[in-house]
CSV table of C-alpha atoms and ligand atoms in Angstrom, one decimal:
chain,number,residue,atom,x,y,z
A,1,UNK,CA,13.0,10.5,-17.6
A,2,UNK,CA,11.5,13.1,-14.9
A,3,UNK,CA,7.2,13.3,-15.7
A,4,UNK,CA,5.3,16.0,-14.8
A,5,UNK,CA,1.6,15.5,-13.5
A,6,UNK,CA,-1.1,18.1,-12.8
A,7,UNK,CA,-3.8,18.4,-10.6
A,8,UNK,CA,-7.1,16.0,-12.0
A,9,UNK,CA,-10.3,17.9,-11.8
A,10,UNK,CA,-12.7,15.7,-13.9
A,11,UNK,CA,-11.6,12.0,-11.9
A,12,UNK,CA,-10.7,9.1,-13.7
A,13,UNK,CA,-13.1,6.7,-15.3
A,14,UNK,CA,-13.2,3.3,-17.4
A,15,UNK,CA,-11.9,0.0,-17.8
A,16,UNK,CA,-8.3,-1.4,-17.6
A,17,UNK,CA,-7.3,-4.6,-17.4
A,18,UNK,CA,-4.1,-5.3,-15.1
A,19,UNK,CA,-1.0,-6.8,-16.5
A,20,UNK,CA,0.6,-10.2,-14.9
A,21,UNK,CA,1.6,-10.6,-11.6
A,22,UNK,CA,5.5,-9.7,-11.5
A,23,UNK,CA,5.4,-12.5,-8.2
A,24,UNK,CA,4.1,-15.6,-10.1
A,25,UNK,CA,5.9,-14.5,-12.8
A,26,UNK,CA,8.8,-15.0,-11.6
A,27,UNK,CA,8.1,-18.4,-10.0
A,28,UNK,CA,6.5,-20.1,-13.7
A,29,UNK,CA,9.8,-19.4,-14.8
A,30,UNK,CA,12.1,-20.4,-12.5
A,31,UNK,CA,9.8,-23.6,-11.4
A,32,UNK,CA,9.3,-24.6,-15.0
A,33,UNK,CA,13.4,-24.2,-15.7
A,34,UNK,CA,13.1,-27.4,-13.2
A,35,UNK,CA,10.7,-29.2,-15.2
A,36,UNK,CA,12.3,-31.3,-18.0
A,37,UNK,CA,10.0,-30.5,-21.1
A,38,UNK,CA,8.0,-27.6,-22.4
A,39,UNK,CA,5.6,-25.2,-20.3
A,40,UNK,CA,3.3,-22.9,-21.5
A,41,UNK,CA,3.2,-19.6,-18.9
A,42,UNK,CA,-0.2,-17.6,-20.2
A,43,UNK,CA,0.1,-13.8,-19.8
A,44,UNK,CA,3.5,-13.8,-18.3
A,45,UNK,CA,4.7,-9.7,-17.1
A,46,UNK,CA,6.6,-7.3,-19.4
A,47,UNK,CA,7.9,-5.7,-16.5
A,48,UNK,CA,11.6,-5.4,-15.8
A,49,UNK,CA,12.2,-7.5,-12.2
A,50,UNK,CA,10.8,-11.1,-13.7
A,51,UNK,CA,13.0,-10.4,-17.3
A,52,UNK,CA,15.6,-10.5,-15.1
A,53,UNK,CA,14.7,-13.9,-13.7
A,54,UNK,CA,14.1,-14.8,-17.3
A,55,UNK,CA,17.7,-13.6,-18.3
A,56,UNK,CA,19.0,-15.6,-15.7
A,57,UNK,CA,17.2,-18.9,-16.2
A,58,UNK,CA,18.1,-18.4,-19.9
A,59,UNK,CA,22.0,-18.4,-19.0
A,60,UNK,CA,21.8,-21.1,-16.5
A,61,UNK,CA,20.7,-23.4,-20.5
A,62,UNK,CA,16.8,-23.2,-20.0
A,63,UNK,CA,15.2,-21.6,-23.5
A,64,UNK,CA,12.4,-19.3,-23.4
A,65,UNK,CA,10.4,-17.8,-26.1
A,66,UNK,CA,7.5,-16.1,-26.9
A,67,UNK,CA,4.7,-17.4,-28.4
A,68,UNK,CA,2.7,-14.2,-29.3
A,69,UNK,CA,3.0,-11.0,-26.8
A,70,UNK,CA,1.6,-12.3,-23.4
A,71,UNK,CA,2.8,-16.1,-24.0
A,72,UNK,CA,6.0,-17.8,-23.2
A,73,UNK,CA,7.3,-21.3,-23.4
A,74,UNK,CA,9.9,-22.6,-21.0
A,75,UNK,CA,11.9,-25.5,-22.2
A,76,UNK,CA,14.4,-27.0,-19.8
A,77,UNK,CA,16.1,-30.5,-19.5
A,78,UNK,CA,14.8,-30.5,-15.9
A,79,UNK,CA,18.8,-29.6,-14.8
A,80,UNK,CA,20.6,-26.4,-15.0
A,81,UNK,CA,23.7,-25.7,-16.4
A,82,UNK,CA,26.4,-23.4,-15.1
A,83,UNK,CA,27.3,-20.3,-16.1
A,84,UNK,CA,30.7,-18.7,-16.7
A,85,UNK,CA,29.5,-15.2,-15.9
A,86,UNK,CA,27.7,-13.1,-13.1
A,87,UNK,CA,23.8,-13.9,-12.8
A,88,UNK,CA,22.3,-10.4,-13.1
A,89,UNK,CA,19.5,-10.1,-11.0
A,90,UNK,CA,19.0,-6.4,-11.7
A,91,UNK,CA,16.9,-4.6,-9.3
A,92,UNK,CA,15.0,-7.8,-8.1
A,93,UNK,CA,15.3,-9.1,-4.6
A,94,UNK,CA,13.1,-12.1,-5.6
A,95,UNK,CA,15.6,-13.4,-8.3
A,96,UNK,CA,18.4,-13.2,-5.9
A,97,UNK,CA,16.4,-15.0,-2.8
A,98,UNK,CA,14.6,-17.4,-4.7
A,99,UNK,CA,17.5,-18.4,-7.0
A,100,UNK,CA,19.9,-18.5,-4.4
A,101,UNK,CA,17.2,-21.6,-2.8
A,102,UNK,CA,17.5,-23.0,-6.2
A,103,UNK,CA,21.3,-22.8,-6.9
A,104,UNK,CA,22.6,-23.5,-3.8
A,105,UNK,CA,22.1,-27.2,-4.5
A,106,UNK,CA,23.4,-27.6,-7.5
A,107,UNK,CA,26.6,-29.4,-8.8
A,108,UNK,CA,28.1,-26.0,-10.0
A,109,UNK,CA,29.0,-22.8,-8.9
A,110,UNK,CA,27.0,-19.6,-9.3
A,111,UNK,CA,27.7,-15.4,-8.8
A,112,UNK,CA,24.7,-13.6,-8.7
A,113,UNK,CA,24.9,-9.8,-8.9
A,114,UNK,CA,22.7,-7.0,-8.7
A,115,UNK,CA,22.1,-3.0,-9.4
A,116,UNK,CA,23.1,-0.1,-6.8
A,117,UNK,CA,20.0,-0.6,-4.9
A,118,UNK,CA,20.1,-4.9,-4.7
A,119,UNK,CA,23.5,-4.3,-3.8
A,120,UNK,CA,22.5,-3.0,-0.4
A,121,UNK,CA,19.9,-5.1,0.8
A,122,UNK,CA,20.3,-7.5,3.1
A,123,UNK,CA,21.1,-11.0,2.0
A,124,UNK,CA,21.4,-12.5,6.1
A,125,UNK,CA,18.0,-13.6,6.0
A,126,UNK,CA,18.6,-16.2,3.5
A,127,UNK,CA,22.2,-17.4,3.9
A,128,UNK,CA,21.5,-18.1,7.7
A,129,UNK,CA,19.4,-21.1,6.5
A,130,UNK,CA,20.5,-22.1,3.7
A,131,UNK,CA,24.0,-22.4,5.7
A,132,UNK,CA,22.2,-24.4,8.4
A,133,UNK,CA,21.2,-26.7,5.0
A,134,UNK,CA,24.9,-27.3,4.3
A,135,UNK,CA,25.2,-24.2,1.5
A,136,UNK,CA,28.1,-22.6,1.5
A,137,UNK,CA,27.7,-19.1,0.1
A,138,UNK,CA,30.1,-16.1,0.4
A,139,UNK,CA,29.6,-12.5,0.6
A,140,UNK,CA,31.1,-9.1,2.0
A,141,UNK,CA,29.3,-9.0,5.2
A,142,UNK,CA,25.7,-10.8,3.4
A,143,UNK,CA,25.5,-7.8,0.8
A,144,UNK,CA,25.1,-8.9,-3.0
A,145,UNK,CA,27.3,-10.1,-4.5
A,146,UNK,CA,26.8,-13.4,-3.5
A,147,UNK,CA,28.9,-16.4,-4.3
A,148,UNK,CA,27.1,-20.0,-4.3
A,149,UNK,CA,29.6,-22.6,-4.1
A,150,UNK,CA,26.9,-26.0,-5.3
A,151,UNK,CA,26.5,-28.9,-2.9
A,152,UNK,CA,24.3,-31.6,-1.7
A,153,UNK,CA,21.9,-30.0,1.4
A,154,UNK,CA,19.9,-31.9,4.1
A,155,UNK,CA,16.6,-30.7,5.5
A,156,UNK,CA,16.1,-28.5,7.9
A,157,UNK,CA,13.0,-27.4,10.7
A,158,UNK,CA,13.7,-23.4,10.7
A,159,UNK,CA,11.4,-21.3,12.3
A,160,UNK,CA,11.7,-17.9,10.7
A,161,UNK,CA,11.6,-14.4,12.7
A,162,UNK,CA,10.3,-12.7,9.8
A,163,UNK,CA,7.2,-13.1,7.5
A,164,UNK,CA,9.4,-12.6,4.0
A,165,UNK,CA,7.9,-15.1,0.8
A,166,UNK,CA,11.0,-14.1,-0.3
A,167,UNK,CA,12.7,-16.3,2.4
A,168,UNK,CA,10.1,-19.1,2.4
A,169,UNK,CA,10.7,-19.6,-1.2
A,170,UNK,CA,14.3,-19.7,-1.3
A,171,UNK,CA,14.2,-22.3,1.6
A,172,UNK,CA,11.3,-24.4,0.6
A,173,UNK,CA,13.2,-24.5,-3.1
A,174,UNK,CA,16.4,-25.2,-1.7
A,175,UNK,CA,14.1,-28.2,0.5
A,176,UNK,CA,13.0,-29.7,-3.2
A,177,UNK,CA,16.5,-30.8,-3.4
A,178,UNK,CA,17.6,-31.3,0.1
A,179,UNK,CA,18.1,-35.0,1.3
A,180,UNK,CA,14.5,-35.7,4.3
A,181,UNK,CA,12.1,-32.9,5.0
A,182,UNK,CA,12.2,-29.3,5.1
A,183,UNK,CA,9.9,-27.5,7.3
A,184,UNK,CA,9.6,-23.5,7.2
A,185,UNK,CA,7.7,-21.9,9.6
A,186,UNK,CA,7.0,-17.7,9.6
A,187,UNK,CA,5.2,-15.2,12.1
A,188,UNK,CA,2.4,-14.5,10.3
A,189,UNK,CA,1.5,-15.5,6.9
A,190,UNK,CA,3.3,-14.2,4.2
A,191,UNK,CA,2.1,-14.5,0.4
A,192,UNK,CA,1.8,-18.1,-0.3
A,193,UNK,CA,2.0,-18.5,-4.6
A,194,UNK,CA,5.0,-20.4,-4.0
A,195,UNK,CA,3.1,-22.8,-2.1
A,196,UNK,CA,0.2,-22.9,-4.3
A,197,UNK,CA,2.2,-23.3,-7.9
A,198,UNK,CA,4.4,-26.1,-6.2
A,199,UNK,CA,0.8,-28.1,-5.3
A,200,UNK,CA,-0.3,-27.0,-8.5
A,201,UNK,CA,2.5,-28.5,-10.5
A,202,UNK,CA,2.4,-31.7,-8.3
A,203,UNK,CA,5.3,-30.8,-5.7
A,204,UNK,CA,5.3,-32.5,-2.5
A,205,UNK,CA,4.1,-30.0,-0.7
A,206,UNK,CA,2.1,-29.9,3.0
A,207,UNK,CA,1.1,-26.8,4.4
A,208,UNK,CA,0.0,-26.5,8.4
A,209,UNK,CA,-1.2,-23.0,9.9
A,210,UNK,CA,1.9,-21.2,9.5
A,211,UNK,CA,4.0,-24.2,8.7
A,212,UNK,CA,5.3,-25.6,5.2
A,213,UNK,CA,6.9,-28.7,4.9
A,214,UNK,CA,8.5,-29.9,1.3
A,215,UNK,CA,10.2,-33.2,0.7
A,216,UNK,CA,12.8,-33.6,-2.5
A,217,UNK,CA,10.7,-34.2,-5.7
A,218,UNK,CA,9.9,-33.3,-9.5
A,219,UNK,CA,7.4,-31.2,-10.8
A,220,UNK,CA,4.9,-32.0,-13.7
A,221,UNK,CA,4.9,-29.6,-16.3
A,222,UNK,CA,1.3,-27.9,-16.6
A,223,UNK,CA,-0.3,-24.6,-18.6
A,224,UNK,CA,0.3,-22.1,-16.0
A,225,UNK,CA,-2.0,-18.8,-16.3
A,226,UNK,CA,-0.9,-15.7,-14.1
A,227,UNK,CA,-3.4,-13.5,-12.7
A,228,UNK,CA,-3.3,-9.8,-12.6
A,229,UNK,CA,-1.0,-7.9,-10.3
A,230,UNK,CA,-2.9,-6.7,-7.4
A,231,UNK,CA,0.1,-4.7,-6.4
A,232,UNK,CA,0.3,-2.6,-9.3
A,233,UNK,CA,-3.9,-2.2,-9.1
A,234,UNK,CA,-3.8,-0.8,-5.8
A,235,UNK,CA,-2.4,2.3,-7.9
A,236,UNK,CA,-5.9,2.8,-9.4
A,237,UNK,CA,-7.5,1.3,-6.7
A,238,UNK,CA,-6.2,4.1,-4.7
A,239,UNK,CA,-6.7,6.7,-6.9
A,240,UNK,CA,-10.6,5.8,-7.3
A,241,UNK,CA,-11.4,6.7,-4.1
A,242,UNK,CA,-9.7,9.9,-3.6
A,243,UNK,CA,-10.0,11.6,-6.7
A,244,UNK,CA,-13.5,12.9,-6.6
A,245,UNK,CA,-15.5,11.9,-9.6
A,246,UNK,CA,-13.4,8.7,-10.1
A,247,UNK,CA,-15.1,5.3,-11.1
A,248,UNK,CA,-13.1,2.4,-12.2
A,249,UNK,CA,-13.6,-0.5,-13.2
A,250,UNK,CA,-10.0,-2.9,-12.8
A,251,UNK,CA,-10.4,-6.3,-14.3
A,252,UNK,CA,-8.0,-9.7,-13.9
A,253,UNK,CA,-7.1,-8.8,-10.4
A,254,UNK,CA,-5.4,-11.9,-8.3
A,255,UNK,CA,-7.1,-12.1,-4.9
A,256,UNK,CA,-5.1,-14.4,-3.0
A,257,UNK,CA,-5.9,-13.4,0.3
A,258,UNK,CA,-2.1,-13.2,1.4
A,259,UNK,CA,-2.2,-10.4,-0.9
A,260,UNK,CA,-5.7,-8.3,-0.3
A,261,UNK,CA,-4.9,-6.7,2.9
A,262,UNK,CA,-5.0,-3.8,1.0
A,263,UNK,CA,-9.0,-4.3,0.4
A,264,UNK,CA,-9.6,-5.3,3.7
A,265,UNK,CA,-8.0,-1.4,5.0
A,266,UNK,CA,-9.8,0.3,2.4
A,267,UNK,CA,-13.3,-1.3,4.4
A,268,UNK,CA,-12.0,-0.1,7.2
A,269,UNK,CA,-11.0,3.4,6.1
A,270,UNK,CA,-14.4,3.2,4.9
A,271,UNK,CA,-14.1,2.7,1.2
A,272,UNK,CA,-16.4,0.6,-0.9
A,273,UNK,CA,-14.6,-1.9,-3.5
A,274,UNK,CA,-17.0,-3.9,-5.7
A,275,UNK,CA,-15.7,-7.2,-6.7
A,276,UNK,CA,-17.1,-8.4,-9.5
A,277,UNK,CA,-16.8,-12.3,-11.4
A,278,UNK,CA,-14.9,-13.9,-8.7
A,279,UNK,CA,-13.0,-17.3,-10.2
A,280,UNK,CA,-9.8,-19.3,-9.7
A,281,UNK,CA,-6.7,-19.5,-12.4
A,282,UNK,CA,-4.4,-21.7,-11.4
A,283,UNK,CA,-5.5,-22.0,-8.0
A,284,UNK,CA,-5.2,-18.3,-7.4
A,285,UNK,CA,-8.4,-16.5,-6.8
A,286,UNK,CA,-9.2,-13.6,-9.5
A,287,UNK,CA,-11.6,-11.0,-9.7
A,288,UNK,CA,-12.8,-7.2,-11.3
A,289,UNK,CA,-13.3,-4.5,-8.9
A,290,UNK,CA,-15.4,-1.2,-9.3
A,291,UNK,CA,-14.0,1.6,-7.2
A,292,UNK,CA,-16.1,4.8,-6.9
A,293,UNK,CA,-14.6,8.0,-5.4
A,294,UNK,CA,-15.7,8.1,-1.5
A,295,UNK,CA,-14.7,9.8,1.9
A,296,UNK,CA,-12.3,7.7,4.0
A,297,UNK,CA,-11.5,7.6,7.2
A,298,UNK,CA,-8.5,6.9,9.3
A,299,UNK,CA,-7.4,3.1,10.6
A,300,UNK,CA,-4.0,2.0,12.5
A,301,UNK,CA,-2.4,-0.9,10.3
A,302,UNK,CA,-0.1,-3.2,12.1
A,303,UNK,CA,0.9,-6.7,13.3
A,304,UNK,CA,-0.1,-9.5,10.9
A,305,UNK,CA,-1.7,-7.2,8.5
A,306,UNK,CA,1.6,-6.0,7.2
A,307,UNK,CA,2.7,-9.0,5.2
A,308,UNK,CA,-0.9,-8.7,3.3
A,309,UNK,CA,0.4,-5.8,2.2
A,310,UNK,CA,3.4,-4.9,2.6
A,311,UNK,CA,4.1,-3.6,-1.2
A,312,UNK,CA,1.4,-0.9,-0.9
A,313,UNK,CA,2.1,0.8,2.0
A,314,UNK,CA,3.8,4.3,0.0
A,315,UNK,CA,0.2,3.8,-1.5
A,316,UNK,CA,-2.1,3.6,1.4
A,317,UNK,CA,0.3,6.7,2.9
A,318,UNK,CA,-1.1,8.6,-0.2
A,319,UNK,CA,-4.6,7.6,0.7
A,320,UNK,CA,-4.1,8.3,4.3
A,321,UNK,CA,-3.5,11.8,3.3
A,322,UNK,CA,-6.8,12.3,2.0
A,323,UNK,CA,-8.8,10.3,4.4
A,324,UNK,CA,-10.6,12.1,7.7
A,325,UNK,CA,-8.3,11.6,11.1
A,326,UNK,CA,-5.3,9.8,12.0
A,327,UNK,CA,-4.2,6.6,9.9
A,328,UNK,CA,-0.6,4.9,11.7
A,329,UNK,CA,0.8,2.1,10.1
A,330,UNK,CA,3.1,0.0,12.4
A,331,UNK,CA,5.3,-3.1,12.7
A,332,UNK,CA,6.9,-2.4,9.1
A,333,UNK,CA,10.3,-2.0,9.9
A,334,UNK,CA,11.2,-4.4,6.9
A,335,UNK,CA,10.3,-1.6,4.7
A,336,UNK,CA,13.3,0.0,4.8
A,337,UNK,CA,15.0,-2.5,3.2
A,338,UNK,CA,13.0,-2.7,0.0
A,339,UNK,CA,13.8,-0.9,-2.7
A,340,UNK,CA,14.7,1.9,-1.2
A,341,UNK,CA,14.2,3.0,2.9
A,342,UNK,CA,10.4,3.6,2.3
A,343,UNK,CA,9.3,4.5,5.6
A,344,UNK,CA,11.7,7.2,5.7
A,345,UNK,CA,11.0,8.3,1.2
A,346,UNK,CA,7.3,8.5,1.5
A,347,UNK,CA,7.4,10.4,4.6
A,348,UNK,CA,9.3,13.1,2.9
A,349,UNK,CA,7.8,12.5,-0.5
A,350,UNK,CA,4.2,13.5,1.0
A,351,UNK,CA,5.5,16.0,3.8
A,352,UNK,CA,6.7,17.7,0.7
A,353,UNK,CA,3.7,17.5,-1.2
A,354,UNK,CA,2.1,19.4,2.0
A,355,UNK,CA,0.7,16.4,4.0
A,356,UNK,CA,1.1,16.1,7.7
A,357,UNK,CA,3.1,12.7,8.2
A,358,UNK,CA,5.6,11.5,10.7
A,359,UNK,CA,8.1,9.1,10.7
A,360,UNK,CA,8.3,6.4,13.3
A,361,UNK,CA,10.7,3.6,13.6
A,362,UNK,CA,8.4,1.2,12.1
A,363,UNK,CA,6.1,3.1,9.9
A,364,UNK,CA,4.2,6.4,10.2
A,365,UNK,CA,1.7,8.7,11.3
A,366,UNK,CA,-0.7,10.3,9.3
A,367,UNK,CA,-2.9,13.3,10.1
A,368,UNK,CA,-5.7,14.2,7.2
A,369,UNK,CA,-7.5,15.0,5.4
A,370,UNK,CA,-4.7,17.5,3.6
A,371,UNK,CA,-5.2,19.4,1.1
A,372,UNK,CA,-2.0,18.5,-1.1
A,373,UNK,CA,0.0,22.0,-2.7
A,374,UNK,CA,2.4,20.4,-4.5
A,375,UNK,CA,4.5,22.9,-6.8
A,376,UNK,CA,7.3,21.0,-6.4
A,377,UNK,CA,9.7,18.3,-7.5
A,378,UNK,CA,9.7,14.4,-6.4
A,379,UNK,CA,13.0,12.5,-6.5
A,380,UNK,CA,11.4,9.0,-6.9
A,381,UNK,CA,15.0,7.3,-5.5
A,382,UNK,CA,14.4,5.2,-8.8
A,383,UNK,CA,12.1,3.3,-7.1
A,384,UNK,CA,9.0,2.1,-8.4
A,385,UNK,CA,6.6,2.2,-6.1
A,386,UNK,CA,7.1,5.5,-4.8
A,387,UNK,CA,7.1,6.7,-8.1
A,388,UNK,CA,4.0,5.8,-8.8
A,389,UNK,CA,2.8,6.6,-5.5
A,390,UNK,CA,3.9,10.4,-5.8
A,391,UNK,CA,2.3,10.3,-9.3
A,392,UNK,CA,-1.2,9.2,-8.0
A,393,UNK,CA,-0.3,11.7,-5.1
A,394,UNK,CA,0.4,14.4,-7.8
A,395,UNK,CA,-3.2,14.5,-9.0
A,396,UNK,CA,-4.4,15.9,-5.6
A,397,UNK,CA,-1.5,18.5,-5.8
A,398,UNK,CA,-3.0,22.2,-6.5
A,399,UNK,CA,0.2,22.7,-8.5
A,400,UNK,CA,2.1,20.2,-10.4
A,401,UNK,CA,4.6,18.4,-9.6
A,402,UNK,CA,7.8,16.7,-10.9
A,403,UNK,CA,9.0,13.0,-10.3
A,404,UNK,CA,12.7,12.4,-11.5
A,405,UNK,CA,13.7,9.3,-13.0
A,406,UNK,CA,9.7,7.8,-13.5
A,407,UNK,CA,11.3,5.3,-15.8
A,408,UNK,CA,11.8,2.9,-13.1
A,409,UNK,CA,7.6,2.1,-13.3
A,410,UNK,CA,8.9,-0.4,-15.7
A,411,UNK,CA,10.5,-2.5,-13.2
A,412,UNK,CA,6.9,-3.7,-11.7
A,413,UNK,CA,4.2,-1.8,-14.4
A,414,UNK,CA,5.7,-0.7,-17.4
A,415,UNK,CA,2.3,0.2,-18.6
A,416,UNK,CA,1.7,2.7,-15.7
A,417,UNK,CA,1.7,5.6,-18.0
A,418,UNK,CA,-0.4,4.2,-20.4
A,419,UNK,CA,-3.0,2.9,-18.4
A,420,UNK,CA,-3.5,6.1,-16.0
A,421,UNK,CA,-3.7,9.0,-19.2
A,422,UNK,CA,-6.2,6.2,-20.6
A,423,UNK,CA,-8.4,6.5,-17.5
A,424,UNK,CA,-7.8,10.3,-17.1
A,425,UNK,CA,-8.8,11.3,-20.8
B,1,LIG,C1,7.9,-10.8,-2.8
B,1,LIG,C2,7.8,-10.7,-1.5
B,1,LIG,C3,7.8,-9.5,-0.7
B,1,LIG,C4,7.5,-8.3,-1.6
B,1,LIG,C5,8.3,-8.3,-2.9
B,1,LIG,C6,7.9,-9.6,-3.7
B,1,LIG,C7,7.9,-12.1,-3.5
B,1,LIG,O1,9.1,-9.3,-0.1
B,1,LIG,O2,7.9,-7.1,-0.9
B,1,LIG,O3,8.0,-7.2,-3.7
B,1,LIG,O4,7.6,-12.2,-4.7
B,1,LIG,O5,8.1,-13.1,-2.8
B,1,LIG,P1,9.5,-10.0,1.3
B,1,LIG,O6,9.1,-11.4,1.1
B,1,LIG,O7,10.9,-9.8,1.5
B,1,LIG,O8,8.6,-9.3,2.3
């Protein structure tokens, strides 16, 4: 489906309320399909990346249902069954990673697969440790697919070069059933809801500076509640403040401060967030935030900043276009092996548009404020963010735009579209 959007005179203005967060989604289910019993998971995402994590737990013999449209229950013997076929993990690198941390100690063998664009990322990151825990997993040169041969793993101290969650969680789950300790220790902090469900649902579970250390044990099951994805707000955070007239107000919002970097830029750039009826769900901070068009100005975004927010960089390269000066965003070279290279797609996607952005090795450089001509057609690589990113940037554009193949919103925010022609009516 290709969408056309046109230039937004009047700004957008109301109140939405932002769906689940697509990275505790994922981890209710798969930690609950290791708790023997029942678990409730309250306002669990619709969105296409944690179904496939659903799908999968589903053919490895855990049941989930619905309970009404925002509920599931999670039923699971506490053990996993094999399955004869693929595991499809679709377009989600979290299902792979995590479940990889999860199956690789099991007493069966798993194949996990993914679509054209998991296929090409890079799976090193994860069999390097989990092969240093005894796993034995085979690949054509650690490219999906991947096949996990089950056995028993030890422990291990591994001191990560990268800040990925994606990594941490696949070794601290593989380190739930590893014989001793496992400690994992990253760069700079990376987001940390693995960490905080697995204290929440009685893991053992220490956590020092930049170090985690889990030891083998079994979860209780408890209600868990998922906050609102602060990764799919920034969309309408961002388009607040640079669409002149905008005021918005975004409620259910997680806050986890390994996830706000995102606020803490737009205070630099200048940009007022209000946030409103701060509270914790789950042991994850939540909050509404009121964002009011405003001029921005330039930052430089780099070093341990980058984890914080690392999924809404194409974002912040749309804001950057509209914000006084020079904005450069460095030390994100793992952003070219996301969905797709993103560096080097929202470079062009915006040069095309008519910003004034370069690509550099690790990020880019932004010169505003542009005004944005548009006129012209996006090809959103079929992935999500930029899609969405080019869409936001599309309301800037003097003429409109086209973005082929939008449909892939729906693997992070299949509500996109309903949500932003609510706020722009
Ligand atoms: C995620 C971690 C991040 C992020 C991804 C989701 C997670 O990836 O980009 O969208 O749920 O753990 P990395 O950990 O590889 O940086």
């Amino acid at each position: 489906m290709n969408q056309t959007i046109s230039y937004c005179q009047h700004g957008l203005k109301g109140v939405v309320t932002i769906p689940a967060d697509k990275s505790i989604s994922h981890r209710a289910v798969m930690f609950a399909s290791l708790i023997k019993g029942t678990t409730l998971i309250k306002g669990f995402s619709k969105a296409q990346d944690p179904l496939s994590t659903v799908e999968v737990c589903k053919n490895l013999g855990v049941e989930i249902e619905h309970v009404n449209e925002n509920d599931i229950t999670v039923t699971s013997s506490g053990n996993l069954r094999q399955h004869s076929n693929y595991l499809n993990c679709g377009n989600s690198g979290t299902t792979m990673r995590l479940m990889s941390g999860i199956l690789a100690s099991q007493n069966f063998n798993s194949r996990l697969i993914g679509d054209e664009s998991l296929s090409g990322r890079p799976m090193k990151r994860i069999i390097e440790p989990l092969t240093k825990m005894g796993a034995v997993i085979y690949s054509t040169e650690n490219y999906p697919p991947l096949y996990i041969y089950g056995r028993d793993l030890c422990g291990i101290n591994y001191h990560s070069s990268l800040a990925s969650a994606q990594v941490k969680s696949c070794i601290l789950l593989a380190g739930l059933n590893a014989e001793g300790k496992t400690t994992f220790t990253e760069p700079a902090l990376s987001r940390n809801h693995t960490e905080l469900l697995l204290s929440y649902l009685n893991a053992d579970i220490k956590i020092d500076g930049l170090s985690v250390t889990v030891r083998p044990s079994k979860m209780e099951s408890k209600t868990i509640e998922i906050p609102g994805d602060i990764s799919s707000a920034a969309f309408f955070i961002a388009a607040a403040l640079i669409v002149p007239h905008s005021d918005v107000t975004i409620k259910n919002v997680g806050l986890n401060p390994t996830r706000t970097g995102i606020l803490e830029i737009i205070k630099r750039m200048g940009g007022v967030v209000e946030i409103l009826d701060k509270r914790l769900v789950c042991g994850e901070p939540v909050g509404d935030l009121r964002v009011k068009y405003c001029e921005l100005k330039g930052t430089v975004i780099e070093g341990d900043m980058i984890p914080k927010l690392i999924d809404e960089i194409p974002i912040i390269a749309v804001m950057a276009t509209q914000a006084e000066g020079t904005t450069i965003v460095r030390n994100a070279q793992d952003l070219r092996y996301k969905e797709s290279d993103r560096i080097s797609a929202i470079t062009s996607i915006l040069k095309k548009l008519g910003a004034d952005i370069e690509e550099t090795s690790d990020g880019f450089i932004v010169n505003g404020k542009t005004k944005l001509t548009g006129g012209v057609e996006i090809d959103s690589l079929e992935d999500h963010r930029l899609a969405m990113s080019a869409y936001i940037a599309g309301y800037l554009c003097q003429n409109s735009i086209l973005v082929r193949d939008f449909d892939c919103v729906d693997i992070s925010f299949p509500e996109f579209e309903q949500y932003v022609n609510y706020l722009h009516m």
